Coordinates of C-alpha atoms in Angstrom, one line a residue:
M1 CA -89.4 247.9 -18.6
R2 CA -90.0 248.1 -22.3
L3 CA -87.9 250.5 -24.4
S4 CA -90.7 251.2 -26.6
Q5 CA -92.7 252.8 -23.6
M6 CA -89.6 254.6 -22.1
L7 CA -88.5 258.2 -22.5
F8 CA -85.5 257.0 -24.0
V9 CA -83.4 259.2 -26.8
T10 CA -79.9 258.8 -27.6
L11 CA -77.7 261.1 -29.5
R12 CA -75.2 260.1 -32.2
E13 CA -72.9 263.1 -31.8
D14 CA -71.1 264.8 -28.7
P15 CA -73.0 267.6 -27.4
A16 CA -71.1 270.9 -27.7
E17 CA -71.3 271.9 -24.3
A18 CA -69.7 268.6 -23.1
E19 CA -66.1 268.6 -22.2
I20 CA -65.3 265.2 -20.6
P21 CA -66.0 261.8 -21.6
S22 CA -68.7 260.9 -18.8
H23 CA -70.6 264.4 -19.3
K24 CA -70.7 263.5 -23.2
L25 CA -71.9 259.9 -22.5
L26 CA -74.6 260.6 -20.0
L27 CA -76.0 263.1 -22.4
R28 CA -75.6 261.0 -25.4
A29 CA -77.2 257.9 -23.7
G30 CA -80.1 259.9 -22.5
Y31 CA -79.3 260.0 -18.8
I32 CA -79.5 263.6 -18.4
R33 CA -80.6 266.7 -19.9
R34 CA -79.1 270.2 -19.3
I35 CA -81.8 272.9 -18.4
A36 CA -79.3 275.6 -17.4
S37 CA -75.7 276.0 -16.6
G38 CA -74.9 273.8 -14.0
I39 CA -78.6 272.6 -13.8
Y40 CA -79.8 269.0 -15.2
A41 CA -82.6 267.0 -15.2
Y42 CA -82.2 263.3 -14.2
L43 CA -84.1 261.3 -16.8
P44 CA -85.4 257.9 -15.8
L45 CA -82.2 255.9 -16.4
M46 CA -80.3 258.2 -14.4
W47 CA -82.6 258.4 -11.4
R48 CA -82.6 254.6 -11.2
V49 CA -78.6 254.9 -10.7
L50 CA -79.0 257.5 -8.2
R51 CA -81.5 255.7 -6.2
K52 CA -79.3 252.7 -6.1
V53 CA -76.4 254.8 -4.9
S54 CA -78.7 256.5 -2.3
Q55 CA -79.8 252.9 -1.1
I56 CA -76.0 251.7 -0.7
V57 CA -75.4 254.7 1.2
R58 CA -78.4 254.4 3.4
E59 CA -77.5 250.8 4.1
E60 CA -74.2 251.6 5.3
M61 CA -75.3 254.7 7.2
D62 CA -78.0 252.7 9.0
A63 CA -75.4 250.1 9.7
T64 CA -73.6 252.5 11.9
G65 CA -76.4 253.5 13.9
A66 CA -76.9 256.8 11.9
Q67 CA -80.6 258.1 11.9
E68 CA -82.1 259.7 8.7
T69 CA -83.6 262.9 8.6
L70 CA -84.5 265.8 6.4
L71 CA -83.4 269.2 7.1
P72 CA -84.7 272.6 5.4
Q73 CA -83.1 273.7 2.3
L74 CA -83.9 277.5 3.1
Q75 CA -81.8 278.4 5.9
P76 CA -82.2 281.9 7.7
A77 CA -79.0 284.0 7.6
E78 CA -79.0 284.5 11.3
L79 CA -77.6 280.8 11.9
W80 CA -74.9 281.7 9.5
Q81 CA -74.1 285.0 10.9
E82 CA -73.7 283.0 14.3
S83 CA -71.0 280.6 13.2
G84 CA -69.4 283.3 11.3
R85 CA -69.7 281.8 7.8
W86 CA -72.2 284.1 6.0
E87 CA -69.6 286.6 4.9
T88 CA -67.4 283.5 3.7
Y89 CA -70.0 281.9 1.8
T90 CA -72.1 284.9 0.3
K91 CA -68.9 287.1 -0.3
A92 CA -65.4 285.6 0.1
E93 CA -66.4 282.3 -2.0
G94 CA -69.7 283.6 -3.2
I95 CA -70.9 280.0 -3.1
M96 CA -74.2 280.7 -1.4
F97 CA -77.7 281.5 -3.2
S98 CA -79.0 284.2 -1.0
L99 CA -82.2 286.0 -1.1
D100 CA -84.8 288.1 0.8
D101 CA -88.3 286.9 1.6
R102 CA -91.2 289.4 1.4
Q103 CA -90.5 290.6 5.1
Q104 CA -86.9 291.4 4.1
R105 CA -85.2 288.6 6.1
Q106 CA -82.1 287.3 4.5
L107 CA -82.1 283.5 3.7
G108 CA -79.7 281.1 1.9
L109 CA -80.3 278.0 -0.3
G110 CA -78.2 275.5 1.8
P111 CA -74.8 274.5 0.4
T112 CA -74.5 272.5 3.5
H113 CA -76.3 272.1 6.9
E114 CA -74.0 272.6 9.8
E115 CA -75.6 275.6 11.1
V116 CA -78.9 274.1 10.8
I117 CA -78.2 270.8 12.8
T118 CA -76.3 272.5 15.3
A119 CA -79.5 274.8 16.0
V120 CA -81.6 271.5 16.3
A121 CA -79.0 270.1 18.7
R122 CA -78.7 273.2 20.5
D123 CA -82.5 272.9 21.2
L124 CA -82.9 269.3 21.5
I125 CA -79.8 267.8 23.2
R126 CA -79.3 268.6 26.8
S127 CA -77.7 265.7 28.8
Y128 CA -74.8 263.6 28.1
R129 CA -77.3 260.5 28.4
Q130 CA -78.4 261.6 25.0
L131 CA -75.0 261.4 23.5
P132 CA -73.6 260.3 21.0
Q133 CA -75.8 261.2 18.0
N134 CA -75.3 260.8 14.4
L135 CA -78.1 262.3 11.9
Y136 CA -77.9 262.3 8.1
Q137 CA -80.1 263.3 5.1
I138 CA -79.9 262.6 1.2
Q139 CA -80.9 266.0 -0.2
T140 CA -80.5 268.5 -2.9
K141 CA -77.7 271.1 -2.3
F142 CA -77.2 274.3 -4.0
R143 CA -73.8 276.2 -4.7
D144 CA -73.3 279.0 -7.0
E145 CA -70.2 277.8 -8.9
I146 CA -68.2 280.6 -10.5
R147 CA -67.8 278.1 -13.6
P148 CA -70.3 275.2 -13.6
R149 CA -68.9 272.4 -15.5
F150 CA -68.5 268.8 -16.6
G151 CA -72.2 268.0 -15.9
L152 CA -72.9 266.6 -12.6
M153 CA -69.3 266.9 -11.5
R154 CA -69.5 270.7 -10.7
G155 CA -73.2 271.8 -11.0
R156 CA -75.2 274.4 -9.1
E157 CA -77.5 271.9 -7.9
F158 CA -76.8 268.4 -6.9
I159 CA -77.5 265.6 -4.6
M160 CA -75.6 265.1 -1.6
K161 CA -75.5 262.8 1.6
D162 CA -74.5 264.9 4.6
A163 CA -74.4 263.4 8.1
Y164 CA -73.5 265.2 11.5
S165 CA -72.4 263.7 14.7
F166 CA -72.6 265.2 18.3
H167 CA -70.5 264.0 21.1
A168 CA -69.6 264.4 24.8
D169 CA -66.0 264.1 24.3
E170 CA -63.2 264.1 21.5
E171 CA -62.6 260.4 21.9
S172 CA -66.4 259.8 21.0
L173 CA -65.9 261.9 18.1
R174 CA -62.8 260.0 16.7
Q175 CA -64.9 256.7 17.2
T176 CA -67.7 257.9 14.9
Y177 CA -65.2 259.2 12.6
A178 CA -63.5 256.1 12.2
A179 CA -67.1 254.3 11.8
M180 CA -67.7 256.9 9.1
D181 CA -64.3 256.2 7.4
Q182 CA -65.2 252.5 7.2
A183 CA -68.8 253.0 6.2
Y184 CA -67.2 255.3 3.2
R185 CA -64.9 252.5 2.1
N186 CA -67.7 250.1 2.3
I187 CA -70.0 252.6 0.2
F188 CA -67.4 253.2 -2.5
R189 CA -66.6 249.2 -2.6
R190 CA -70.0 248.2 -3.3
C191 CA -70.6 250.8 -5.7
G192 CA -67.9 249.0 -7.7
L193 CA -65.3 251.8 -7.6
Q194 CA -61.8 252.2 -7.5
F195 CA -61.0 254.9 -4.9
R196 CA -58.2 256.3 -2.5
A197 CA -58.8 258.0 0.9
V198 CA -56.4 260.8 1.3
E199 CA -55.6 263.5 3.9
A200 CA -57.4 266.9 3.0
D201 CA -57.8 270.4 3.7
S202 CA -60.8 271.2 5.8
G203 CA -61.5 274.7 3.7
A204 CA -64.5 276.6 4.9
I205 CA -66.0 273.8 6.7
G206 CA -63.4 274.0 9.4
G207 CA -62.3 271.3 11.9
S208 CA -59.1 269.6 13.0
A209 CA -58.9 266.7 10.9
S210 CA -60.3 265.6 7.5
Q211 CA -60.3 263.1 4.8
E212 CA -61.2 262.9 1.3
F213 CA -62.5 259.7 -0.7
M214 CA -61.3 260.2 -4.2
I215 CA -62.5 258.2 -7.3
L216 CA -59.5 257.4 -9.4
A217 CA -60.1 258.9 -12.9
D218 CA -57.8 260.6 -15.6
A219 CA -60.3 263.6 -15.9
G220 CA -60.2 264.1 -12.0
E221 CA -59.9 267.8 -11.0
D222 CA -58.0 267.0 -7.9
E223 CA -54.3 265.8 -7.7
I224 CA -53.5 263.2 -5.4
L225 CA -49.8 262.6 -4.0
Y226 CA -49.2 259.1 -2.4
T227 CA -46.5 256.6 -1.8
E228 CA -46.4 253.1 -3.4
D229 CA -46.3 251.5 0.2
G230 CA -50.0 252.5 0.7
R231 CA -48.9 254.4 4.1
Y232 CA -49.4 258.1 2.8
A233 CA -52.0 259.8 0.4
A234 CA -53.1 263.4 0.5
N235 CA -54.7 265.9 -1.7
V236 CA -52.0 268.2 -3.1
E237 CA -53.6 271.0 -1.2
K238 CA -52.7 269.2 2.1
A239 CA -49.7 267.2 1.1
V240 CA -46.3 267.4 2.9
S241 CA -43.2 265.9 2.1
L242 CA -39.3 266.4 2.4
P243 CA -37.9 268.6 -0.2
A244 CA -34.7 268.0 -2.4
E245 CA -31.8 268.6 -0.2
A246 CA -30.4 272.1 -0.3
I247 CA -26.9 272.4 -1.9
A248 CA -24.5 274.0 0.3
S249 CA -23.8 277.8 -0.3
A250 CA -20.6 278.8 -1.8
F251 CA -21.1 282.3 -0.2
T252 CA -19.4 282.5 3.2
T253 CA -19.3 286.1 3.7
F254 CA -22.4 288.5 3.9
E255 CA -22.0 291.2 1.1
K256 CA -24.3 293.1 -1.2
R257 CA -23.7 292.6 -5.0
E258 CA -25.0 294.4 -8.1
T259 CA -26.9 291.7 -10.0
P260 CA -28.4 293.6 -13.1
G261 CA -31.2 292.1 -14.8
T262 CA -31.9 289.2 -12.3
D263 CA -35.5 289.6 -11.3
T264 CA -36.3 285.9 -11.8
I265 CA -34.8 283.0 -9.9
A266 CA -33.5 281.4 -13.1
S267 CA -31.7 284.6 -14.2
L268 CA -30.2 285.3 -10.7
C269 CA -29.0 281.6 -10.4
E270 CA -27.4 282.0 -13.9
F271 CA -25.7 285.3 -13.0
L272 CA -24.2 284.1 -9.6
K273 CA -23.6 280.6 -10.7
A274 CA -25.7 279.4 -7.7
D275 CA -28.3 276.9 -7.4
P276 CA -32.1 277.8 -6.6
T277 CA -31.9 276.0 -3.4
Q278 CA -29.5 278.5 -2.0
V279 CA -31.9 281.2 -2.7
V280 CA -34.6 282.9 -0.3
K281 CA -37.2 284.6 -2.3
Q282 CA -39.9 286.6 -1.2
V283 CA -43.5 286.2 -2.5
L284 CA -45.9 289.1 -1.8
Y285 CA -49.6 288.5 -1.2
Q286 CA -52.4 290.6 -0.2
A287 CA -55.2 289.4 2.0
V288 CA -58.6 291.0 2.7
F289 CA -60.5 290.1 5.8
D290 CA -64.2 289.9 6.4
N291 CA -63.9 293.4 8.3
G292 CA -62.7 295.1 5.2
K293 CA -58.9 295.3 6.2
L294 CA -56.4 294.5 3.5
L295 CA -53.3 292.8 5.2
P296 CA -49.8 292.8 3.0
V297 CA -48.1 289.5 3.6
L298 CA -44.3 288.8 2.8
I299 CA -43.7 285.1 2.5
S300 CA -39.9 283.7 2.5
I301 CA -39.4 280.6 0.6
R302 CA -36.6 278.6 -0.9
G303 CA -35.9 279.3 -4.5
D304 CA -37.0 276.2 -6.0
Q305 CA -40.4 276.1 -4.2
S306 CA -43.8 277.4 -4.4
V307 CA -46.5 278.7 -2.2
N308 CA -49.4 276.5 -1.3
E309 CA -52.3 279.3 -1.3
V310 CA -54.6 276.9 0.6
K311 CA -52.1 276.5 3.4
L312 CA -51.5 280.0 3.4
T313 CA -55.3 281.0 3.6
N314 CA -55.5 278.5 6.4
E315 CA -52.9 280.2 8.5
L316 CA -54.3 283.8 7.7
T317 CA -57.6 282.3 8.9
R318 CA -55.9 281.2 12.1
R319 CA -54.6 284.7 12.6
A320 CA -57.7 286.7 11.7
A321 CA -58.6 287.3 15.2
D322 CA -55.3 289.2 15.6
Y323 CA -56.7 291.8 13.1
G324 CA -60.2 291.9 14.4
A325 CA -61.7 289.7 12.0
K326 CA -63.1 286.3 11.7
T327 CA -61.9 285.0 8.3
V328 CA -60.2 285.7 4.8
I329 CA -62.6 286.8 2.1
A330 CA -59.6 287.3 -0.6
L331 CA -56.3 286.3 -1.0
T332 CA -54.1 287.3 -4.2
V333 CA -50.8 288.3 -5.5
P334 CA -51.2 291.9 -6.1
D335 CA -50.6 293.2 -9.6
T336 CA -49.2 296.7 -10.4
D337 CA -52.5 298.5 -10.0
A338 CA -53.2 296.6 -6.9
L339 CA -49.8 297.7 -5.4
K340 CA -50.5 301.3 -6.3
K341 CA -53.6 301.3 -4.0
W342 CA -51.4 300.5 -0.7
T343 CA -47.7 301.0 -1.3
A344 CA -46.0 304.4 -0.4
A345 CA -43.8 304.0 -3.4
P346 CA -43.1 301.7 -6.1
L347 CA -41.5 298.4 -4.8
P348 CA -38.4 296.7 -6.2
L349 CA -40.2 293.6 -7.5
G350 CA -37.8 290.8 -8.2
Y351 CA -35.4 292.1 -5.8
L352 CA -37.3 292.0 -2.3
G353 CA -35.7 291.0 0.9
P354 CA -37.1 289.6 4.0
D355 CA -36.6 292.9 5.9
L356 CA -38.8 295.0 3.2
P357 CA -39.7 297.8 5.6
D358 CA -43.0 298.5 6.9
S359 CA -42.6 302.1 5.8
A360 CA -43.3 300.8 2.1
I361 CA -46.9 300.4 3.1
A362 CA -49.1 303.8 2.6
V363 CA -51.0 305.1 5.5
N364 CA -54.5 304.2 5.0
E365 CA -57.1 303.4 7.5
S366 CA -58.2 300.4 5.6
I367 CA -54.8 299.0 5.1
I368 CA -53.1 297.3 8.0
P369 CA -49.7 299.0 8.4
K370 CA -47.5 296.1 9.1
F371 CA -46.3 293.2 6.8
L372 CA -47.1 289.6 8.3
R373 CA -43.9 288.1 7.6
L374 CA -43.6 284.2 7.4
V375 CA -40.9 281.9 6.5
D376 CA -41.2 278.4 5.0
P377 CA -39.2 275.8 6.8
T378 CA -37.2 275.2 3.5
A379 CA -36.1 278.8 3.8
A380 CA -35.9 278.9 7.4
A381 CA -33.0 276.0 7.2
L382 CA -30.8 277.7 4.9
Q383 CA -27.1 279.4 5.6
N384 CA -25.4 281.7 3.8
F385 CA -28.2 282.2 1.4
V386 CA -29.0 284.6 -1.4
T387 CA -31.9 286.9 -1.2
G388 CA -33.1 290.3 -2.4
A389 CA -31.5 293.6 -1.0
N390 CA -34.7 295.7 -1.6
E391 CA -33.1 297.6 -4.4
V392 CA -33.5 297.0 -8.1
N393 CA -30.5 295.2 -9.7
F394 CA -29.0 294.1 -6.3
H395 CA -28.9 291.1 -4.1
V396 CA -27.3 290.0 -1.0
V397 CA -25.2 286.7 -0.6
G398 CA -23.9 284.8 2.6
A399 CA -26.8 286.0 4.6
N400 CA -28.0 284.1 7.7
W401 CA -31.1 284.5 9.8
E402 CA -30.9 286.3 13.2
T403 CA -27.5 287.7 12.1
N404 CA -28.6 289.5 9.0
F405 CA -32.2 289.2 9.2
P406 CA -34.9 288.6 11.9
K407 CA -36.4 285.2 11.1
P408 CA -40.0 285.3 10.6
A409 CA -42.6 282.8 12.3
V410 CA -41.9 279.5 10.7
V411 CA -44.8 277.9 8.9
D412 CA -45.3 275.1 6.5
L413 CA -46.4 277.0 3.2
R414 CA -44.8 274.8 0.3
T415 CA -46.5 272.9 -2.2
A416 CA -45.3 269.3 -2.2
L417 CA -44.3 267.9 -5.5
V418 CA -44.3 264.6 -7.3
G419 CA -40.6 263.1 -6.7
D420 CA -40.5 264.5 -3.1
R421 CA -39.3 262.1 -0.3
A422 CA -42.0 261.1 2.1
Q423 CA -41.7 262.2 5.6
H424 CA -42.9 259.0 7.1
D425 CA -40.1 257.1 5.2
S426 CA -37.3 259.1 3.0
S427 CA -36.8 256.0 0.8
Q428 CA -40.4 256.6 -0.6
V429 CA -41.2 259.2 -2.9
L430 CA -44.5 260.9 -3.8
A431 CA -46.3 259.7 -6.9
S432 CA -49.2 261.4 -8.4
A433 CA -52.7 260.5 -9.5
R434 CA -55.9 262.3 -10.5
G435 CA -59.2 261.9 -8.6
I436 CA -62.6 262.9 -8.2
E437 CA -63.6 264.0 -4.7
A438 CA -66.8 262.2 -4.1
G439 CA -66.6 262.0 -0.1
H440 CA -65.2 264.1 2.8
I441 CA -65.3 263.6 6.4
F442 CA -64.4 266.2 9.0
Q443 CA -63.7 266.1 12.7
L444 CA -65.3 269.6 13.3
G445 CA -64.3 269.7 17.0
L446 CA -66.1 272.7 19.0
K447 CA -66.1 275.1 16.0
Y448 CA -69.8 275.4 15.6
S449 CA -70.9 274.4 19.1
Q450 CA -69.1 277.2 20.6
A451 CA -70.0 279.8 18.2
M452 CA -73.8 279.0 18.4
G453 CA -74.0 278.1 22.1
A454 CA -74.9 274.4 21.7
T455 CA -74.0 272.9 24.8
F456 CA -74.9 269.7 27.1
T457 CA -74.8 268.8 30.8
T458 CA -72.0 266.5 31.7
E459 CA -72.3 263.8 34.3
N460 CA -70.7 266.3 36.8
G461 CA -73.5 268.8 36.2
T462 CA -71.3 271.3 34.3
E463 CA -72.3 273.1 30.8
E464 CA -69.7 272.3 28.0
P465 CA -70.0 272.5 24.1
L466 CA -70.8 269.6 22.0
W467 CA -68.1 267.9 20.0
M468 CA -68.9 267.6 16.3
G469 CA -68.2 265.7 13.2
C470 CA -69.6 265.9 9.6
Y471 CA -69.5 263.5 7.0
G472 CA -70.6 264.0 3.1
I473 CA -70.9 262.2 0.0
G474 CA -71.9 263.6 -3.3
V475 CA -74.5 261.1 -4.8
S476 CA -75.0 262.7 -8.1
R477 CA -71.2 263.0 -8.3
V478 CA -70.4 259.4 -7.5
A479 CA -72.8 258.5 -10.4
Q480 CA -70.9 260.5 -13.1
A481 CA -67.6 259.4 -11.4
A482 CA -68.3 255.9 -11.9
V483 CA -68.8 256.6 -15.9
E484 CA -65.7 258.8 -15.8
Q485 CA -63.8 255.8 -14.3
S486 CA -65.3 253.1 -16.7
Y487 CA -66.1 253.5 -20.3
D488 CA -64.8 252.7 -23.8
K489 CA -65.3 254.0 -27.3
D490 CA -68.7 252.6 -27.5
G491 CA -70.2 253.9 -24.3
I492 CA -70.8 253.5 -20.5
I493 CA -69.5 250.3 -18.7
W494 CA -71.5 250.7 -15.4
P495 CA -70.5 248.9 -12.3
V496 CA -73.2 246.2 -11.7
A497 CA -74.1 247.2 -8.5
I498 CA -75.3 251.0 -9.6
A499 CA -76.2 250.1 -13.3
P500 CA -80.0 251.4 -13.9
Y501 CA -80.8 247.9 -15.2
Q502 CA -78.7 244.6 -15.0
A503 CA -79.8 243.1 -18.2
V504 CA -81.1 244.1 -21.6
V505 CA -83.0 241.7 -23.9
V506 CA -82.8 242.7 -27.5
I507 CA -85.2 241.6 -30.2
P508 CA -83.2 242.1 -33.5
N509 CA -86.1 241.8 -35.7
I510 CA -89.4 242.6 -34.1
T511 CA -91.5 241.2 -37.1
D512 CA -90.1 237.5 -36.3
T513 CA -92.7 236.1 -34.1
E514 CA -90.1 233.3 -32.7
Q515 CA -87.7 236.1 -31.8
V516 CA -90.3 238.2 -30.2
A517 CA -91.6 235.0 -28.2
A518 CA -88.3 234.1 -26.9
A519 CA -87.5 237.5 -25.9
E520 CA -90.7 238.0 -24.2
K521 CA -90.4 234.7 -22.2
I522 CA -86.8 235.4 -21.3
Y523 CA -87.8 239.0 -20.2
A524 CA -90.7 237.6 -17.9
D525 CA -88.2 235.0 -16.6
L526 CA -85.4 237.4 -15.6
T527 CA -87.8 239.8 -14.3
A528 CA -89.5 237.2 -12.2
A529 CA -86.0 235.9 -10.9
G530 CA -85.4 239.6 -9.5
I531 CA -83.2 240.6 -12.2
E532 CA -83.9 244.2 -13.4
T533 CA -84.1 243.8 -17.0
L534 CA -85.1 246.0 -20.1
L535 CA -86.8 244.6 -23.2
D536 CA -85.6 246.5 -26.4
D537 CA -89.0 245.8 -28.2
R538 CA -88.4 249.1 -30.4
D539 CA -88.9 249.2 -34.1
E540 CA -85.3 250.0 -34.9
R541 CA -82.6 248.1 -37.0
A542 CA -80.5 245.5 -35.1
G543 CA -77.4 247.7 -35.3
V544 CA -79.2 250.6 -33.7
K545 CA -80.4 248.5 -30.7
F546 CA -76.9 247.0 -30.1
K547 CA -75.1 250.5 -30.2
D548 CA -77.8 251.7 -27.7
A549 CA -77.1 248.8 -25.5
D550 CA -73.3 249.4 -25.6
L551 CA -73.7 253.2 -25.3
T552 CA -76.1 253.1 -22.2
G553 CA -73.7 250.5 -20.5
I554 CA -76.2 247.9 -19.2
P555 CA -74.0 245.2 -18.1
Y556 CA -75.7 242.0 -19.8
R557 CA -77.1 242.0 -23.2
I558 CA -79.2 238.8 -24.4
V559 CA -80.0 238.7 -28.0
T560 CA -82.7 236.4 -29.5
G561 CA -81.1 236.1 -32.9
R562 CA -80.2 233.4 -35.2
S563 CA -79.3 231.1 -32.5
L564 CA -82.7 230.4 -31.6
K565 CA -83.3 227.8 -34.3
E566 CA -80.8 225.8 -31.9
G567 CA -82.5 226.8 -28.9
K568 CA -79.8 229.2 -27.8
V569 CA -79.3 232.8 -27.5
E570 CA -76.2 235.2 -27.6
V571 CA -75.4 236.5 -24.2
V572 CA -72.8 239.7 -24.3
Q573 CA -71.0 241.0 -21.2
R574 CA -70.7 244.7 -21.7
A575 CA -67.5 245.2 -19.6
S576 CA -65.4 242.6 -21.3
K577 CA -67.4 242.4 -24.5
E578 CA -67.4 238.6 -24.3
S579 CA -69.8 236.7 -26.2
S580 CA -71.3 233.4 -25.2
V581 CA -74.1 231.4 -27.1
I582 CA -76.1 229.5 -24.2
A583 CA -79.3 227.5 -24.1
V584 CA -82.3 229.7 -23.5
G585 CA -83.2 227.7 -20.4
S586 CA -79.8 228.5 -18.9
V587 CA -80.2 232.5 -19.3
V588 CA -81.6 233.1 -15.8
E589 CA -79.0 231.1 -14.0
T590 CA -76.1 232.4 -16.0
V591 CA -77.0 236.0 -15.5
Q592 CA -77.7 235.5 -11.9
D593 CA -74.3 233.8 -11.6
W594 CA -72.5 236.7 -13.0
I595 CA -74.4 239.3 -11.0
A596 CA -73.7 237.7 -7.8
A597 CA -70.0 237.5 -8.6
A598 CA -69.8 241.1 -9.6
I599 CA -71.7 242.6 -6.7
V600 CA -69.5 242.5 -3.6

């Protein structure tokens, strides 16, 4: 391709709306153009990158026996209501674009396709003889992000590969899940990316097990906790660990003490000369279910720990049926105004005890009149602890579960921290890295098939629900994440496997007939050899062309400059900036060798 004929416009300054390096560089280098908030046009260079990522994905998916399909982007609300996710996606998370057609039928623009593919399987899969099946698509998805940002990282329209598998039993599901795990590792490796597979929370997708694939980058939105032995890695929302050992309490007798002005853990510990690991603090939440009911939640946790709200949301979702609901649509720490709406009297905040009476809840038909009380294992294990007395300026010391307070249900709700000991080996401590979630695989189990009546006939003639898995990769996110992982002060450094072009031939002076003739021949030879090549034949200064070559990140630059008098050209490797002067006749072989070595 000749740059003089391409829609190719670069910018010298960072666009005002761009926040992270990859976003700035993709805009500056002419890869994308913003159309509206979270909506971008993929320009010719970027489309080539996306096609390459997609092709790698296709090859690895096809190698597992998965079959490519294409599902509708418009999805009827009825399917999502069957699965119970319509309220979650349109109200709780508010992430689905929904609309009414001219017959006033509710539709959604697909953020994901579990419901649609389950409906297809329900209609077409009848017998165990048809199983297993694995179907995938590469398609545009739509999500109404609260705060679209970072370009293609968190947009409202993006390209995704999503696959869905169907099985006769859980063992078959596990086998496909393992195959997808390997396929994903192959995909990210072939794309030339540094990544880490981590345990993850299943979120609104649901299921019994899930794993994220994180492209490592300092600007990643997700924090990963891992051990150096390589045996553990998890998203911070999912991570578990052994907390610091609690210091033995010095209080051996249960008594109520006046503790004025101690409504924080720090002030309480200073007043009592105690350690935070000896304190049980209460954290108050309010949860709203999809049936409109508000549930007051009282969490007891050790004083030096914090509540992981993702874990808490998951626990509340598991208990939703106990309250006549399907899911949680909101979880917050109530402020003063919120508390006034459901408390019978002002609460002694900062002094709450595990036995805060249910009578503190006002009588109201929309309020569940009983606290859900949960205790984290860090607090459940304490003896002779300090905690609130449900009275301003008072605490109790020397307290014990069952003796002084009923022990609530014990649930892991704490946030794992850097420096915590690993559960698999207490000699290992958790370290932290930042990552960009680019892929996520789930063992869905029976969640959707049971809700939507997708069954098959077993070998014994009985009807059973299909076991399901789902597997997603953000194709457009992978492309930008590659830039976020690899760039320098001069521009993008593309991995060779997904670079829009592998080489660019630069003519420093287009009025020099010798330079033009040599460049044309090298361009033709490289193209004939199957090397994707740009020819920069623009009427621009040499310095502009060199800067644009660096900015766009093309892996190899061939310059027909002064060395031509000796039958040689300059060849520059973008990643290392290493420059070589080689014979014109050796260019094709040299570039071929470099490409072969770079693409694994």
